[in-house]
Short mmCIF file of C-alpha atoms in Angstrom, two decimals:
data_model
loop_
_atom_site.label_atom_id
_atom_site.label_comp_id
_atom_site.label_asym_id
_atom_site.label_seq_id
_atom_site.Cartn_x
_atom_site.Cartn_y
_atom_site.Cartn_z
CA MET A 1 -1.58 -7.42 -14.95
CA GLU A 2 -1.04 -9.20 -18.23
CA GLU A 3 -3.27 -12.13 -17.06
CA ALA A 4 -6.03 -9.82 -15.93
CA GLU A 5 -5.95 -7.92 -19.31
CA SER A 6 -6.11 -11.25 -21.12
CA LEU A 7 -9.13 -12.45 -19.05
CA LEU A 8 -11.10 -9.19 -19.64
CA GLU A 9 -10.54 -9.54 -23.40
CA LYS A 10 -11.51 -13.20 -23.36
CA SER A 11 -14.59 -12.55 -21.43
CA VAL A 12 -15.93 -10.44 -24.31
CA LYS A 13 -14.71 -12.71 -27.01
CA LEU A 14 -16.37 -15.80 -25.43
CA ALA A 15 -19.70 -13.94 -25.23
CA ILE A 16 -19.41 -12.92 -28.90
CA GLU A 17 -18.62 -16.45 -29.83
CA ALA A 18 -21.64 -17.80 -27.95
CA ARG A 19 -23.85 -15.13 -29.47
CA ASP A 20 -22.71 -15.65 -32.97
CA LYS A 21 -23.01 -19.44 -32.73
CA PHE A 22 -26.60 -19.18 -31.51
CA TRP A 23 -27.47 -16.56 -34.13
CA ASP A 24 -25.99 -18.62 -36.96
CA SER A 25 -28.18 -21.64 -35.95
CA PHE A 26 -31.41 -19.56 -36.07
CA LYS A 27 -31.03 -16.75 -38.56
CA ASP A 28 -32.31 -18.76 -41.58
CA VAL A 29 -35.13 -20.47 -39.76
CA PRO A 30 -38.40 -19.09 -41.11
CA GLY A 31 -40.58 -17.43 -38.54
CA HIS A 32 -38.30 -17.36 -35.57
CA SER A 33 -38.80 -14.47 -33.18
CA TYR A 34 -35.23 -13.93 -31.95
CA ASN A 35 -33.31 -10.66 -32.25
CA ARG A 36 -29.54 -10.85 -32.64
CA ALA A 37 -28.20 -10.41 -29.06
CA LEU A 38 -25.79 -7.60 -28.27
CA VAL A 39 -22.76 -8.15 -26.03
CA ALA A 40 -22.43 -5.63 -23.20
CA ALA A 41 -19.12 -5.31 -21.42
CA SER A 42 -19.68 -4.85 -17.72
CA ILE A 43 -17.78 -2.11 -15.96
CA GLY A 44 -18.45 -2.33 -12.19
CA SER A 45 -17.98 0.32 -9.63
CA TYR A 46 -14.76 1.27 -7.71
CA GLY A 47 -16.52 0.06 -4.57
CA ALA A 48 -16.74 -3.54 -5.94
CA TYR A 49 -12.90 -3.47 -6.47
CA LEU A 50 -12.41 -2.30 -2.78
CA ALA A 51 -14.46 -5.33 -1.69
CA ASP A 52 -15.61 -3.58 1.45
CA GLY A 53 -19.29 -3.28 0.59
CA SER A 54 -18.89 0.55 -0.46
CA GLU A 55 -20.64 -0.10 -3.72
CA TYR A 56 -23.74 -0.10 -1.49
CA SER A 57 -22.82 3.00 0.48
CA GLY A 58 -20.96 5.19 -1.99
CA CYS A 59 -18.52 6.12 0.74
CA TYR A 60 -15.11 5.95 -0.91
CA GLY A 61 -13.27 8.02 1.63
CA PRO A 62 -11.71 11.50 1.48
CA ASP A 63 -8.78 10.41 -0.76
CA THR A 64 -10.97 9.47 -3.62
CA ASN A 65 -11.49 12.19 -6.19
CA LEU A 66 -12.77 12.47 -9.80
CA GLU A 67 -9.27 11.88 -11.34
CA LYS A 68 -8.58 8.77 -9.28
CA LEU A 69 -11.83 7.20 -10.33
CA LYS A 70 -11.14 8.04 -14.01
CA ASP A 71 -7.64 6.53 -13.73
CA PHE A 72 -9.22 3.37 -12.12
CA HIS A 73 -11.65 2.84 -14.92
CA ARG A 74 -9.69 4.04 -17.95
CA HIS A 75 -7.55 1.05 -18.82
CA ARG A 76 -10.29 -1.51 -18.39
CA LEU A 77 -12.59 0.60 -20.53
CA GLN A 78 -10.03 0.65 -23.34
CA ILE A 79 -9.45 -3.08 -23.22
CA LEU A 80 -13.20 -3.98 -23.33
CA VAL A 81 -13.92 -1.55 -26.16
CA ASN A 82 -11.00 -2.93 -28.20
CA ALA A 83 -12.19 -6.51 -27.50
CA GLY A 84 -15.18 -5.81 -29.60
CA ALA A 85 -18.16 -5.35 -27.19
CA ASP A 86 -21.30 -3.95 -28.75
CA LEU A 87 -22.02 -1.64 -25.84
CA LEU A 88 -20.70 -0.72 -22.37
CA ALA A 89 -22.59 -1.34 -19.15
CA PHE A 90 -21.44 0.81 -16.26
CA GLU A 91 -23.07 -1.00 -13.24
CA THR A 92 -23.92 -0.54 -9.57
CA ILE A 93 -22.63 3.06 -9.52
CA PRO A 94 -23.33 4.34 -5.99
CA ASN A 95 -22.66 8.11 -6.27
CA LYS A 96 -22.66 11.20 -8.39
CA LEU A 97 -18.91 11.44 -8.47
CA GLU A 98 -18.30 8.07 -10.01
CA ALA A 99 -21.07 8.66 -12.54
CA GLN A 100 -19.38 11.90 -13.47
CA ALA A 101 -16.02 9.97 -13.91
CA CYS A 102 -17.75 7.52 -16.25
CA VAL A 103 -19.22 10.32 -18.36
CA GLU A 104 -16.00 12.25 -18.70
CA LEU A 105 -14.15 9.04 -19.57
CA LEU A 106 -16.55 8.25 -22.46
CA LYS A 107 -15.81 11.75 -23.85
CA GLU A 108 -12.02 11.83 -23.24
CA GLU A 109 -11.55 8.24 -24.81
CA ASN A 110 -13.92 9.15 -27.71
CA ILE A 111 -15.92 6.08 -27.19
CA GLU A 112 -18.25 5.53 -30.13
CA ILE A 113 -20.23 2.46 -29.04
CA PRO A 114 -23.52 2.89 -26.96
CA SER A 115 -23.36 2.82 -23.21
CA TRP A 116 -25.61 2.77 -20.24
CA ILE A 117 -24.92 3.86 -16.63
CA CYS A 118 -26.97 2.16 -13.86
CA PHE A 119 -27.08 3.10 -10.19
CA SER A 120 -27.98 0.83 -7.15
CA SER A 121 -30.27 1.92 -4.50
CA VAL A 122 -30.61 0.74 -0.87
CA ASP A 123 -33.67 2.83 0.12
CA GLY A 124 -35.65 2.89 -3.07
CA GLU A 125 -35.40 6.72 -3.20
CA ASN A 126 -31.82 7.75 -3.51
CA ALA A 127 -28.46 6.58 -4.69
CA PRO A 128 -26.54 4.60 -2.00
CA SER A 129 -24.55 7.68 -1.16
CA GLY A 130 -27.77 9.48 -0.16
CA GLU A 131 -27.54 11.86 -3.07
CA SER A 132 -30.74 12.47 -4.95
CA PHE A 133 -31.20 10.76 -8.36
CA GLN A 134 -32.13 14.17 -9.67
CA ASP A 135 -28.54 15.36 -8.88
CA CYS A 136 -27.01 12.10 -10.17
CA LEU A 137 -28.83 12.13 -13.52
CA ASP A 138 -28.24 15.76 -14.23
CA ILE A 139 -24.67 15.03 -15.44
CA LEU A 140 -25.77 12.06 -17.51
CA ASN A 141 -28.60 13.89 -19.22
CA LYS A 142 -26.04 16.42 -20.61
CA SER A 143 -23.97 13.60 -22.23
CA ASN A 144 -24.47 12.38 -25.73
CA LYS A 145 -22.26 9.35 -24.95
CA VAL A 146 -24.79 7.92 -22.49
CA ASP A 147 -27.70 6.18 -24.27
CA ALA A 148 -29.66 4.71 -21.33
CA ILE A 149 -29.78 5.22 -17.55
CA GLY A 150 -31.18 2.92 -14.91
CA ILE A 151 -31.03 0.73 -11.82
CA ASN A 152 -29.30 -2.56 -11.26
CA CYS A 153 -28.62 -4.80 -8.22
CA ALA A 154 -31.36 -3.13 -6.18
CA PRO A 155 -34.21 -5.10 -4.57
CA PRO A 156 -36.87 -5.86 -7.16
CA HIS A 157 -39.71 -4.26 -5.05
CA PHE A 158 -38.02 -0.86 -5.49
CA ILE A 159 -38.05 -1.04 -9.23
CA GLU A 160 -41.47 0.06 -10.29
CA SER A 161 -41.43 3.28 -8.27
CA LEU A 162 -37.80 4.07 -9.38
CA ILE A 163 -38.87 3.71 -12.99
CA GLY A 164 -41.50 6.31 -12.42
CA LYS A 165 -38.96 8.59 -10.62
CA PHE A 166 -36.53 8.26 -13.56
CA LYS A 167 -39.14 8.95 -16.18
CA GLY A 168 -39.63 12.30 -14.65
CA LEU A 169 -35.86 12.98 -14.61
CA THR A 170 -34.66 11.83 -18.00
CA SER A 171 -35.56 11.43 -21.65
CA LYS A 172 -33.02 8.66 -22.16
CA ALA A 173 -33.98 4.91 -22.30
CA ILE A 174 -34.50 3.30 -18.90
CA VAL A 175 -32.75 0.03 -18.04
CA VAL A 176 -33.59 -2.12 -15.00
CA TYR A 177 -32.06 -5.37 -13.81
CA PRO A 178 -32.61 -5.91 -10.11
CA ASN A 179 -31.07 -8.60 -7.92
CA SER A 180 -33.21 -11.37 -6.40
CA GLY A 181 -33.96 -9.19 -3.30
CA GLU A 182 -31.46 -10.93 -1.14
CA VAL A 183 -29.15 -8.64 0.90
CA TRP A 184 -25.35 -8.68 0.44
CA ASP A 185 -23.30 -8.30 3.63
CA GLY A 186 -20.16 -6.58 2.28
CA ARG A 187 -18.02 -7.13 5.32
CA ALA A 188 -18.88 -10.71 5.95
CA LYS A 189 -18.93 -11.29 2.06
CA ARG A 190 -22.07 -13.38 2.10
CA TRP A 191 -25.72 -13.17 1.13
CA LEU A 192 -28.08 -12.77 3.98
CA PRO A 193 -31.35 -14.89 4.19
CA SER A 194 -34.17 -12.49 3.17
CA LYS A 195 -37.50 -12.35 1.25
CA CYS A 196 -36.70 -12.54 -2.44
CA PHE A 197 -38.15 -12.86 -5.90
CA GLY A 198 -38.18 -16.25 -7.66
CA ASP A 199 -38.47 -16.64 -11.44
CA ASP A 200 -42.26 -16.67 -11.18
CA LYS A 201 -42.37 -13.26 -9.65
CA PHE A 202 -39.86 -11.86 -12.16
CA GLU A 203 -42.03 -13.21 -14.93
CA LEU A 204 -45.05 -11.43 -13.47
CA PHE A 205 -43.37 -8.09 -12.80
CA ALA A 206 -41.36 -7.85 -15.97
CA ALA A 207 -44.43 -6.72 -17.87
CA ARG A 208 -45.31 -4.27 -15.17
CA TRP A 209 -41.83 -2.70 -15.38
CA ARG A 210 -42.09 -2.56 -19.15
CA ASP A 211 -45.50 -0.82 -18.94
CA ALA A 212 -44.02 1.66 -16.33
CA GLY A 213 -41.56 2.74 -18.93
CA ALA A 214 -38.39 0.47 -18.74
CA GLN A 215 -37.04 -0.38 -22.16
CA LEU A 216 -34.27 -2.88 -21.09
CA ILE A 217 -35.13 -5.46 -18.46
CA GLY A 218 -33.04 -8.18 -16.92
CA GLY A 219 -31.61 -9.68 -13.73
CA CYS A 220 -28.47 -9.03 -11.63
CA CYS A 221 -27.02 -10.86 -8.56
CA ARG A 222 -28.54 -14.18 -7.46
CA THR A 223 -30.72 -14.33 -10.62
CA THR A 224 -30.02 -17.07 -13.17
CA PRO A 225 -30.41 -17.90 -16.83
CA SER A 226 -33.81 -19.33 -16.01
CA THR A 227 -34.75 -15.93 -14.59
CA VAL A 228 -33.86 -14.22 -17.76
CA ARG A 229 -35.71 -16.81 -19.75
CA ALA A 230 -38.80 -16.07 -17.60
CA ILE A 231 -38.50 -12.40 -18.24
CA SER A 232 -38.10 -12.98 -21.92
CA ASN A 233 -41.17 -15.24 -22.00
CA ALA A 234 -43.25 -12.57 -20.23
CA LEU A 235 -42.15 -9.78 -22.57
CA ARG A 236 -42.74 -12.00 -25.63
CA GLY A 237 -46.38 -12.47 -24.40
CA LEU A 238 -45.94 -16.25 -23.86
CA THR A 239 -47.63 -16.20 -20.42
CA GLU A 240 -51.15 -15.35 -19.51
CA THR A 241 -50.86 -15.31 -15.71
CA SER A 242 -52.43 -12.24 -14.13
CA LEU A 243 -50.09 -9.73 -12.68
CA ASP A 244 -52.54 -9.45 -9.84
CA SER A 245 -51.69 -12.90 -8.64
CA TYR A 246 -48.95 -11.39 -6.47
CA GLN A 247 -48.66 -8.29 -4.40
CA LEU A 248 -45.44 -6.78 -3.05
#
């Protein structure tokens, strides 16, 4: 337990060190276009801890209730906040119950830093549990502790339509960071061969996601630093390739 707590704390501090080192090297350079990066502490779902693929189904079993989920997340949340993260990223949430647990924890622990809560989706329409996003987002919309809502670790070809759906369900900022489009086999614990997005497609569709209403855009599983660089370049207007070059 002590080692795990130390590693959680170190993960935040290493990211802060890297950010500060980069920023110190550029902040006095005239005309640079960089913003000072923020460090988001990732808080994954209970299903990821179970390691049975249930983060993609939302099926946690009859013994999992609201209090159990809050107890699971509470100590990790406290460690990451105390380590100095700029914001909290609750990720790959598969059901309404866990989203509610996250919202209640933010209030109970009186968390003052910004946060976002992202769901995954396996059908492009609903949360993995089968619950509608309208039901899932209702509890988040009522919280002043949640600053952004979105989708992560879903196939990129779901993203544009989901942004449109979320725009009709919330006034909060929308964040999206899909995976590469490959499929994770939770039982075999391996990625299955499938049609996926390369950096070139992420570069093309990042602008489309922005125009659809997303305000925070990135990449999740099986994307790389070069993917994020491609997204950044696209959103900074450094490419002139037509979005019509690719069709989903």
